[in-house]
Coordinates of C-alpha atoms in Angstrom, one line a residue:
X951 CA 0.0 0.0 0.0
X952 CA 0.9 3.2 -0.9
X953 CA 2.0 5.6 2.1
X954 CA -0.2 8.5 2.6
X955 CA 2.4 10.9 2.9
X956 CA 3.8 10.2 -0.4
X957 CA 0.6 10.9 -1.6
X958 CA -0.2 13.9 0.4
X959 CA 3.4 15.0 -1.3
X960 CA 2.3 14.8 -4.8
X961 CA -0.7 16.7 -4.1
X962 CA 1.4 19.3 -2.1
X963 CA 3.7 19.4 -5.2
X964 CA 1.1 20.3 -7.8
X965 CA -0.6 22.5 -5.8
X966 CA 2.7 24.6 -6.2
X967 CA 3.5 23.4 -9.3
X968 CA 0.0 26.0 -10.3
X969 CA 1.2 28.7 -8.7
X970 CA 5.3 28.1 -10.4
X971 CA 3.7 28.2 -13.8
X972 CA 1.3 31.2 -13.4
X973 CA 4.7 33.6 -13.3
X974 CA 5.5 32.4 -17.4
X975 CA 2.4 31.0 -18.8
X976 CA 0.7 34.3 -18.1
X977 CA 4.0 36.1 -19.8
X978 CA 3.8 33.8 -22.7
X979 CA -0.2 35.0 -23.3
X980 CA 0.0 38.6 -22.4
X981 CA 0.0 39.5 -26.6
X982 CA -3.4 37.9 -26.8
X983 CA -5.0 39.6 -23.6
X984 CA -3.3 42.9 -24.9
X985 CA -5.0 42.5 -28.4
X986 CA -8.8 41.3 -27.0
X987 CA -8.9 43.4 -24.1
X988 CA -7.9 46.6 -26.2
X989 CA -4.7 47.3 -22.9
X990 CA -2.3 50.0 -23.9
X991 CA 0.6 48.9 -22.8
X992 CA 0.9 51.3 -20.2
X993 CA -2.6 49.3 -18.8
X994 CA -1.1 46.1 -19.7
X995 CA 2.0 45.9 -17.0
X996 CA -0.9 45.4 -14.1
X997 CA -1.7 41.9 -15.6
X998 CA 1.4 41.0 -14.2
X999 CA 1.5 43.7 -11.2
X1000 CA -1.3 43.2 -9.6
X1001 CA -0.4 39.7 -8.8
X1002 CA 2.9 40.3 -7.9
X1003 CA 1.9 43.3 -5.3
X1004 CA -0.9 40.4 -3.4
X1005 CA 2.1 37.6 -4.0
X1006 CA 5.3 39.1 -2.8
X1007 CA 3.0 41.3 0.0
X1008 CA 1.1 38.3 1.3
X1009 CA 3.7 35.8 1.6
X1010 CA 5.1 36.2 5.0
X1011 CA 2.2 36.6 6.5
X1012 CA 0.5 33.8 4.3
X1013 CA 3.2 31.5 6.4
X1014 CA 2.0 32.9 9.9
X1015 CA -1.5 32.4 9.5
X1016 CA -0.6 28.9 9.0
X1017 CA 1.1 28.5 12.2
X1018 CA -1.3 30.5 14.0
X1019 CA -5.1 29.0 12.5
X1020 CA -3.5 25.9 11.2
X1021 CA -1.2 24.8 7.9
X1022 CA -3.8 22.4 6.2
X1023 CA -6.7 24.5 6.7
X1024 CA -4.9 27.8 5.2
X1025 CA -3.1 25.5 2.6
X1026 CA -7.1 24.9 1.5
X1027 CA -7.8 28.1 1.5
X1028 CA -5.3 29.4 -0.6
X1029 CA -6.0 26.4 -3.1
X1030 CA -9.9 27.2 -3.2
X1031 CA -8.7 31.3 -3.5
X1032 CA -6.3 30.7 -6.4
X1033 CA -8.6 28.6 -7.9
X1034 CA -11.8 30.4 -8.2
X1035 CA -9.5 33.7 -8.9
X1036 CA -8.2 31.3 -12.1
X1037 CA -11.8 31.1 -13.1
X1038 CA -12.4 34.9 -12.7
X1039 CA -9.1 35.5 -14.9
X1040 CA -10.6 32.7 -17.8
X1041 CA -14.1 34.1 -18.0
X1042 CA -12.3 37.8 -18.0
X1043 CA -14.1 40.7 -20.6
X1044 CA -12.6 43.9 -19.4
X1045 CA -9.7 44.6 -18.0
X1046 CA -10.7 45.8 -14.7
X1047 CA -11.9 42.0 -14.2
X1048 CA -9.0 40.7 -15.2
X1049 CA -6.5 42.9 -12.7
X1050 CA -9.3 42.3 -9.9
X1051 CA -8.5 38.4 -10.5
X1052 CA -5.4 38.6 -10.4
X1053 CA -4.9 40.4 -7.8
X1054 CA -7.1 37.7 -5.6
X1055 CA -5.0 35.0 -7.6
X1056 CA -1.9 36.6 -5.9
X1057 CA -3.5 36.4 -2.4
X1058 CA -4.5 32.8 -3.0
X1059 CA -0.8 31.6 -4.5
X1060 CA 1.1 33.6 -1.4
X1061 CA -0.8 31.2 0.8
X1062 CA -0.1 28.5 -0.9
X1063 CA 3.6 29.1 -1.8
X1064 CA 4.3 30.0 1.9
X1065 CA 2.8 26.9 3.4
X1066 CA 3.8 24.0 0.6
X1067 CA 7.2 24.1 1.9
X1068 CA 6.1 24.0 5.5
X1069 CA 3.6 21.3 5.5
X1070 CA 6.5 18.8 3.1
X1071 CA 8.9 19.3 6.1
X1072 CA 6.1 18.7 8.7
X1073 CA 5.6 14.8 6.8
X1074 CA 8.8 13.8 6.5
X1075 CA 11.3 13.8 9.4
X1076 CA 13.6 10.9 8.4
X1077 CA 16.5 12.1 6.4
X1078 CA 16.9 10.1 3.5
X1079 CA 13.1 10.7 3.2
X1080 CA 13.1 14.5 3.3
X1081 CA 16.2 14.8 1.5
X1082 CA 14.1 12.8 -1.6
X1083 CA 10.6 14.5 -0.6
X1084 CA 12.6 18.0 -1.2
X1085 CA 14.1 16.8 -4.0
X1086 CA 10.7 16.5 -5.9
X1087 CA 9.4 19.6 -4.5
X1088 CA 12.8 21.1 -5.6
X1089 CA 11.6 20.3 -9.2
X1090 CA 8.3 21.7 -9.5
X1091 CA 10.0 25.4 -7.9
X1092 CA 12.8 25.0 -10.4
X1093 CA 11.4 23.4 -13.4
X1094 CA 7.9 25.0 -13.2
X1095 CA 9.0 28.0 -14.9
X1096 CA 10.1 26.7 -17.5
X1097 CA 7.4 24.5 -17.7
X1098 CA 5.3 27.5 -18.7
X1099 CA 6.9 28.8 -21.8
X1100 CA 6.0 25.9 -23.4
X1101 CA 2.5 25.6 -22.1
X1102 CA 1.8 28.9 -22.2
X1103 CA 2.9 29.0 -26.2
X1104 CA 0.7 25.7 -26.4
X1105 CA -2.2 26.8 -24.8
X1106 CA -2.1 30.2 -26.3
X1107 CA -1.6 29.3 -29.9
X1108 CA -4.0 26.0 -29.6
X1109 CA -7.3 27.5 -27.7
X1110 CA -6.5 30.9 -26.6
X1111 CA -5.3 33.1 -23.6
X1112 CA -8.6 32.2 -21.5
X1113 CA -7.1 28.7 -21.4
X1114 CA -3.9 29.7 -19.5
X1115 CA -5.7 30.4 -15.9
X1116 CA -8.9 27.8 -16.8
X1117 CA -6.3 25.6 -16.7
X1118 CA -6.0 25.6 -13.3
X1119 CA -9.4 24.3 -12.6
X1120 CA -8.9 20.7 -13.2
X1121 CA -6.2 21.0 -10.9
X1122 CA -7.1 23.4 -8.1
X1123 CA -10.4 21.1 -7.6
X1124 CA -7.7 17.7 -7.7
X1125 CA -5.9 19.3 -5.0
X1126 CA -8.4 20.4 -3.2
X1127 CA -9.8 17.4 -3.3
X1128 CA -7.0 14.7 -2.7
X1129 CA -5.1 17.1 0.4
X1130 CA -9.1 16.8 2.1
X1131 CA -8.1 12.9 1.9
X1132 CA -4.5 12.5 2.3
X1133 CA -3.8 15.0 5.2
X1134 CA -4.4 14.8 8.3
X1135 CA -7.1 17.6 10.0
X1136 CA -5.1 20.1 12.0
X1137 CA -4.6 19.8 16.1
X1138 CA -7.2 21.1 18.2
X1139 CA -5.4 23.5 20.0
X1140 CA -6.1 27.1 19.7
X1141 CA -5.2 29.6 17.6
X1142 CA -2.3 31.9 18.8
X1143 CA -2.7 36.0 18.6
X1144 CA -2.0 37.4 15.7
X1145 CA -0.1 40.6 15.6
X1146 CA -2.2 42.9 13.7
X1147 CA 0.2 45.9 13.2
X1148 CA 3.0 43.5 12.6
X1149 CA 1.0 42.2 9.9
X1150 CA -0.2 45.5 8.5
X1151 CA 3.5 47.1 7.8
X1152 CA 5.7 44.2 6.6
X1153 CA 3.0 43.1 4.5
X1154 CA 2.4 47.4 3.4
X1155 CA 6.5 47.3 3.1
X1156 CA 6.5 44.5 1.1
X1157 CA 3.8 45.7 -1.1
X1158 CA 5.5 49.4 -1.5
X1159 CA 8.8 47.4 -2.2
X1160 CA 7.5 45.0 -4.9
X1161 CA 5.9 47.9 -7.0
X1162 CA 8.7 50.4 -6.5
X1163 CA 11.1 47.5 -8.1
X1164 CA 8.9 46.1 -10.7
X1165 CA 8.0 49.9 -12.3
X1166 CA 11.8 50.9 -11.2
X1167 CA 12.6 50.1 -15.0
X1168 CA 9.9 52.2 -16.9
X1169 CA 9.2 55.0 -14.2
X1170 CA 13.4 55.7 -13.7
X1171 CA 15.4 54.2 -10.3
X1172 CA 15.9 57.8 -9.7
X1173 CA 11.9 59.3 -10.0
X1174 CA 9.9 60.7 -7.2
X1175 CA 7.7 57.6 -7.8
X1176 CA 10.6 55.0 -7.4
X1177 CA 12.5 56.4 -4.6
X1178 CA 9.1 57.4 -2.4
X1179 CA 8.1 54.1 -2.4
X1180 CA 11.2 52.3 -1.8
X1181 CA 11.7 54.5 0.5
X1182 CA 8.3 54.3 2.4
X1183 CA 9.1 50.2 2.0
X1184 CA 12.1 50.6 4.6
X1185 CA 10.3 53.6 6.8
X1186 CA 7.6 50.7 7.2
X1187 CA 10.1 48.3 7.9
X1188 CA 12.0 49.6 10.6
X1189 CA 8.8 50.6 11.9
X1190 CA 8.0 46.5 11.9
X1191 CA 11.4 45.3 13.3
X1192 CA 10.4 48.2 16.0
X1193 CA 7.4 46.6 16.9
X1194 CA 8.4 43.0 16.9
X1195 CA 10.9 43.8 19.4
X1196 CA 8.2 45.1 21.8
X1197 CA 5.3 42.8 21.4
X1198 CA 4.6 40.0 23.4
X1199 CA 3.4 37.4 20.3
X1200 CA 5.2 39.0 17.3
X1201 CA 4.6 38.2 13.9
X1202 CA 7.7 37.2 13.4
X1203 CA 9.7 36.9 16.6
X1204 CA 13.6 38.4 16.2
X1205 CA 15.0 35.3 16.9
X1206 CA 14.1 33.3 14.0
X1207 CA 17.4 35.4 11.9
X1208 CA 19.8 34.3 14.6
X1209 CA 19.3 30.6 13.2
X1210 CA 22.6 31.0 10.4
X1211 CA 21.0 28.3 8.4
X1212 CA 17.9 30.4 7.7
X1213 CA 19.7 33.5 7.6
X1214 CA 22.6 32.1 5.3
X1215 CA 19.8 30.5 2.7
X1216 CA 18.0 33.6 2.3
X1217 CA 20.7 35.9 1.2
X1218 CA 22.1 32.4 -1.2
X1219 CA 18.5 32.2 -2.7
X1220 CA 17.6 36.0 -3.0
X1221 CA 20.9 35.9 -5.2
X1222 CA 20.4 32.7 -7.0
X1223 CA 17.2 33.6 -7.5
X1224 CA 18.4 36.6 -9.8
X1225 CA 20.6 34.3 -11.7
X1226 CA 17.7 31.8 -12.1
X1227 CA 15.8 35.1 -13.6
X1228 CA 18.3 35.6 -15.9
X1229 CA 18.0 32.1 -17.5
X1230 CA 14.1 31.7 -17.7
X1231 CA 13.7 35.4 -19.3
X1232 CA 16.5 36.8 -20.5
X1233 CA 17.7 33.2 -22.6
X1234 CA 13.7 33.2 -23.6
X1235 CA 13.9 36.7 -25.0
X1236 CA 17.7 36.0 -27.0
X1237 CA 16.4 33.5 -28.5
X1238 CA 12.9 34.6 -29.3
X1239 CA 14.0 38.4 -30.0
X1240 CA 18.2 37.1 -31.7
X1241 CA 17.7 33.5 -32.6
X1242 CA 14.0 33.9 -33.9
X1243 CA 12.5 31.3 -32.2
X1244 CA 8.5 31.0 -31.9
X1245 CA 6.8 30.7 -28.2
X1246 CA 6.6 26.8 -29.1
X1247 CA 10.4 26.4 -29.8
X1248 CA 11.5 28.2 -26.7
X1249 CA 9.4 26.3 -24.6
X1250 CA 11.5 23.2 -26.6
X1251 CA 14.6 24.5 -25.7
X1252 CA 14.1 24.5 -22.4
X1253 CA 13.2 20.8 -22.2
X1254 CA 16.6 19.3 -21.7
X1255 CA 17.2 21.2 -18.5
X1256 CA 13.7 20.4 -17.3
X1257 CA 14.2 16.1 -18.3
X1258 CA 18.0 17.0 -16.2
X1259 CA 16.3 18.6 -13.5
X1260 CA 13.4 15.8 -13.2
X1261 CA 16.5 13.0 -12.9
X1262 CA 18.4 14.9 -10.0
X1263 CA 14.3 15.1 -8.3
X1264 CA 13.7 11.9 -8.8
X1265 CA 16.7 10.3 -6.4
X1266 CA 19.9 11.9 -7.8
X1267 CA 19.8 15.1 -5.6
X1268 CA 18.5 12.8 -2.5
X1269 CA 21.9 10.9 -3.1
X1270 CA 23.9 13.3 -3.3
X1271 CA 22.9 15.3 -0.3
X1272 CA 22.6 11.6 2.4
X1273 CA 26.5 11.2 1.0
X1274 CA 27.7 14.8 0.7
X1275 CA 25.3 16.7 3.1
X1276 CA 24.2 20.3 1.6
X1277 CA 27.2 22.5 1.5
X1278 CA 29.3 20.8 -1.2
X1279 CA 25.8 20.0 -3.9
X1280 CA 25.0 23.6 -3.1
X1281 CA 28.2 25.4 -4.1
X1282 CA 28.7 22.8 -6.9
X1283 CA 25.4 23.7 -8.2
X1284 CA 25.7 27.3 -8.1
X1285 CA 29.4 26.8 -9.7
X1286 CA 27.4 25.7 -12.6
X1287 CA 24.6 27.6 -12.6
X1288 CA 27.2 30.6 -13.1
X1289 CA 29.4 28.4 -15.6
X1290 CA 25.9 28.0 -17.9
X1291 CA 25.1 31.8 -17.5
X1292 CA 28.6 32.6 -18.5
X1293 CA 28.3 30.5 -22.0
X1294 CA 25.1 32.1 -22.7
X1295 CA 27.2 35.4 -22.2
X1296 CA 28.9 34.2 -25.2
X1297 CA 26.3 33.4 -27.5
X1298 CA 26.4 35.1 -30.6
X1299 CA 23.6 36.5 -32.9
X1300 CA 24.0 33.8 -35.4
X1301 CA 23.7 31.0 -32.7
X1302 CA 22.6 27.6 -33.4
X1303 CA 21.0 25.6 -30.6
X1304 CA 23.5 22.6 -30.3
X1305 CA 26.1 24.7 -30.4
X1306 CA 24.6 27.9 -28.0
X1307 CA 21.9 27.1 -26.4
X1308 CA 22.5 23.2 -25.3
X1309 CA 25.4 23.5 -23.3
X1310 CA 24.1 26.3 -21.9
X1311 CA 20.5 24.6 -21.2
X1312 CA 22.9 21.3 -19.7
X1313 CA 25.0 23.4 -17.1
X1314 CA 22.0 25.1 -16.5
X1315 CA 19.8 22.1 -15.7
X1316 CA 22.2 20.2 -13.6
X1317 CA 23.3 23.0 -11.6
X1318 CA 19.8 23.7 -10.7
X1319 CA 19.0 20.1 -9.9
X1320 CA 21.8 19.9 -7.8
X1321 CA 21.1 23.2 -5.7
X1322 CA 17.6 23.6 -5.4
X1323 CA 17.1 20.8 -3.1
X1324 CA 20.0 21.8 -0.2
X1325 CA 19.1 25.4 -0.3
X1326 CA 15.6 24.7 0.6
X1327 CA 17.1 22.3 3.6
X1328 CA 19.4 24.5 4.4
X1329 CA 16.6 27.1 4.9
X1330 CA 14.7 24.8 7.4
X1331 CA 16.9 23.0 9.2
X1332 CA 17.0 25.0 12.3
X1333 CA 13.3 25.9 12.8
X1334 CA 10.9 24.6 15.0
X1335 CA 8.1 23.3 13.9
X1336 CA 5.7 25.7 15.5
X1337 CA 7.4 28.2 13.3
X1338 CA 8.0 26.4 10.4
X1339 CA 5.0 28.1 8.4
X1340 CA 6.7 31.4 8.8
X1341 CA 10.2 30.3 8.2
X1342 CA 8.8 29.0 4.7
X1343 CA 7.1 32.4 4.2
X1344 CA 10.7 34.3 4.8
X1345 CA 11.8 31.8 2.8
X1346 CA 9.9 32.0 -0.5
X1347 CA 9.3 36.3 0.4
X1348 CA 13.7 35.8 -0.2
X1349 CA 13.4 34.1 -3.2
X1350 CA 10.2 36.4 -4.6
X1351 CA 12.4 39.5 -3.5
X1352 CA 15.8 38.6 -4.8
X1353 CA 14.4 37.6 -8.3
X1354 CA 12.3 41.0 -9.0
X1355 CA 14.6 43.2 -7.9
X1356 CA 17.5 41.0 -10.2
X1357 CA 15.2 40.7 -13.3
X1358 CA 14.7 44.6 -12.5
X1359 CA 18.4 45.5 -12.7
X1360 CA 18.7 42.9 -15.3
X1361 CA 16.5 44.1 -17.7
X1362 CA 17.8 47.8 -16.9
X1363 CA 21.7 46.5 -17.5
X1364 CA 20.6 45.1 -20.6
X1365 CA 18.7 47.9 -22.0
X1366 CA 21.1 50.5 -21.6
X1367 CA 23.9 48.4 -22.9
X1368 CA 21.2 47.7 -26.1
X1369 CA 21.2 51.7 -26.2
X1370 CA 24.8 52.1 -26.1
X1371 CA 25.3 49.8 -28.9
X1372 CA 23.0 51.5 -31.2
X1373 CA 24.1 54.7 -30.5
X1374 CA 27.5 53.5 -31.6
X1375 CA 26.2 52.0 -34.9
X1376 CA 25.9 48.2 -34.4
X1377 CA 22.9 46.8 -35.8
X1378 CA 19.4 46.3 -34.1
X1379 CA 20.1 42.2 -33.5
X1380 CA 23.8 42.6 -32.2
X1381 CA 22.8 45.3 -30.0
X1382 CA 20.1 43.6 -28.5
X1383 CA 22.7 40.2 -28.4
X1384 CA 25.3 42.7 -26.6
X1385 CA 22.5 43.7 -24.2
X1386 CA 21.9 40.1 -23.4
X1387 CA 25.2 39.2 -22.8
X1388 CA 25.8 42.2 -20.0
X1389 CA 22.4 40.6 -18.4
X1390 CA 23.9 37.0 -18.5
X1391 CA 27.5 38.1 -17.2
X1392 CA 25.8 39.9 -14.3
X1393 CA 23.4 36.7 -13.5
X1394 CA 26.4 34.9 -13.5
X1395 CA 28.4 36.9 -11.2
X1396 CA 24.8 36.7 -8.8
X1397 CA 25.2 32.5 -8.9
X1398 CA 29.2 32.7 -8.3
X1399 CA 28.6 34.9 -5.3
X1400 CA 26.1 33.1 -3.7
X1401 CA 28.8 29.4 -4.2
X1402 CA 31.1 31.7 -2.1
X1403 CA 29.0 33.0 0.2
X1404 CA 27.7 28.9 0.7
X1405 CA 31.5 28.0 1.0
X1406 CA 32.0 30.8 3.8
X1407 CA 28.5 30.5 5.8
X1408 CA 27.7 27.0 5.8
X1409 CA 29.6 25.0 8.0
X1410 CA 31.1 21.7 6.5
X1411 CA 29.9 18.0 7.5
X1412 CA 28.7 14.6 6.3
X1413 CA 24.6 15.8 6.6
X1414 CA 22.8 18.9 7.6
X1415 CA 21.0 19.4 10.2
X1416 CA 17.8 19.3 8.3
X1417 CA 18.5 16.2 7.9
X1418 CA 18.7 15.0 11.4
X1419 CA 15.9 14.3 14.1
X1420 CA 13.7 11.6 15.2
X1421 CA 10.7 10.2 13.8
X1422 CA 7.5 12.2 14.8
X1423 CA 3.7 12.0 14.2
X1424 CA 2.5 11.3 10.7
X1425 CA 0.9 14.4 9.9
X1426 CA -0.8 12.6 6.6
X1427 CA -2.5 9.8 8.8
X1428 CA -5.9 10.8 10.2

């Protein structure tokens, strides 16, 4: 028989594995809305906005909530949220409809994103059981994205932009449905206090700090409108730490950054995250904008790193971290990450995809499949598990964080190198390839830092401590 918790897991996976794909398969359609909604393209940019203000703003405290009021019954929630906010966004005929949905669709994926993590550490406490458990979660986080070119250009081209969030139905109810089943109800204890003005300013920081970096390209990093609302993101969140140092049940008690682990994987994944950025959109735009691939043969090229990434999931990444522990398949990985980054840094216009984009894809792939499972270990392996909902909220708030604000400056790096070029004479595809390449250099410098920074910080042994401890209480058994 089947264990439940391996069930549960699967479940737990493609609940996230909804929320992964929204961030591309919505990219991959945003031509279509633009054209049958009549958005200027001014308009446009709040497709994506207004679900990544509720999403990077609602993330943290998404995590809390589930301490506080229970993980399964918020992971539900946020399932049922996305879900009917999916349907919203599919039957969609104006565009006010459509950024209303979204926005709710952001709330809903914050909750879930912030408590996947959690509840997959909760079911397995034996190592060489979470090490393999995180290696398939590890998957759906990396691979997902890429996931959604391809079924984005599918869908799109096939039956239309309402089919890239009515998608989600199918699967929202399966969830739903099959977590009910395989996971246990949460303990009847009560519910803690929740810290209401805690809650109000990191979540308004977060909010003021996601739009200030996602419009820092277009409105200017210098503007009024940039620098008031970064700035009123760090008024507010000094204003937080303030408050959590005086209350009696903070939101997010002080304490939880003296744990190095957590601390150490945050500041590794905000900057691998902006490396990861790099691949998924700045190697989708060379080769649709230089190589002149269509949506379809993107979403191809990305499907040897996705098939490298499944085989380190599936038992090659759970290897690898029972023999070496976290800190050597974690700097190895990033090493690669950068090395694949770098060769896309030489790509030229004329490129052919054996040639330019393979090796590139391979490094890529492997280096990901190898790192994605430790740094998620890493991140966990000194929280308790009353806080372990909140720890995965920092967690994925790191990741969120790190990858806007490096697609930000990536995109900004690349554009005025683009500008440069042109202004020197080069010719529209070399100066958009030259453009690319200062994005990709720079990506790569993000995933070299973050090996050294995992070489310095993390200290060196057989296994992590995430990946010690005793056997506890089956949280999937009823």
């Amino acid at each position: 028989m089947t264990d439940r918790r391996w069930l549960a897991l699967y479940m737990l996976c493609a609940g996230e594995l909804m929320i992964v794909l929204d961030t591309t398969i919505v990219n991959v359609a945003l031509p279509s809305i633009q054209t049958d909604l009549a958005f200027s393209d001014a308009t446009l940019v709040w497709v994506i906005n207004a679900y990544m203000l509720t999403y990077g703003g609602f993330l943290l405290l998404g995590g809390r909530l589930g301490d506080l009021y229970g993980q399964r019954r918020l992971f539900l929630f946020g399932v049922t949220l996305f879900t009917v906010a999916s349907l919203a966004c599919g039957i969609s005929a104006s565009q006010n409809m459509l950024v209303a949905a979204r926005a709710v669709q952001g709330l809903g994926g914050a909750v879930v994103s912030a408590i996947a993590l959690s509840l997959i550490m909760n079911l397995f406490r034996q190592p060489a059981e979470r090490a393999k458990a995180m290696g398939i979660y590890s998957f759906v986080c990396a691979g997902g994205g890429s996931l959604g070119v391809l079924a984005g250009g599918t869908l799109t081209s096939v039956l239309g932009w309402h089919s890239v969030f009515l998608v989600n139905l199918p699967i929202g109810a399966a969830v739903y449905a099959f977590c009910v089943k395989w996971l246990a109800p949460d303990g009847s204890q009560a519910p803690g206090r929740l810290d209401v003005w805690g809650a109000l300013t990191i979540t308004t920081s977060l909010m003021l700090a996601v739009y200030g970096i996602v419009n820092g390209n277009p409105a200017g990093w210098t503007s009024a409108q940039t620098l008031g609302l970064l700035g009123g993101a760090v008024l507010l969140l000094a204003v937080f730490l303030a408050l959590e140092a005086r209350v009696a049940a903070p939101l997010v008690p002080l304490r939880l950054f003296r744990a190095k682990s957590l601390s150490a994987a945050n500041v590794m994944g905000a900057l691998w995250a902006a490396a990861m950025f790099a691949w998924f959109f700045v190697s989708a735009l060379y080769m649709q904008r230089v190589l002149g691939y269509s949506p379809m043969q993107v979403g191809l090229a990305f499907l040897p790193s996705n098939l490298i990434m499944a085989a380190f999931s599936l038992g090659i990444s759970a290897k690898m971290v029972m023999r070496f522990g976290t800190r050597l398949p974690l700097a190895a990985g990033l090493l690669l990450t950068a090395a694949g980054l770098a060769l896309f840094a030489l790509s030229p216009v004329d490129g052919g995809f054996a040639l330019h984009v393979l090796p590139g894809m391979t490094l890529l792939g492997i280096g990901c499949g190898m790192a994605m499972n430790p740094v998620l270990l890493v991140a966990m392996s000194d929280v308790e598990q009353s806080e372990s909902g909140l720890a995965s909220g920092v967690v994925n708030t790191a990741f969120m964080m790190g990858g806007a604000l490096g697609l930000a400056v990536l995109a900004s790096l690349a554009a005025a190198r683009t500008e440069s070029l042109l202004a020197a004479g080069a010719e529209s595809a070399a100066a958009l390839n030259g453009g690319y390449h200062a994005a990709f250099a720079v990506g790569a410098v993000f995933a070299a830092a973050a090996a050294l920074l995992c070489a310095v910080l993390l200290r060196a042994g057989r296994h992590s401590p995430a990946l010690q401890g005793g056997e506890t209480a089956d949280p999937a058994k009823p």
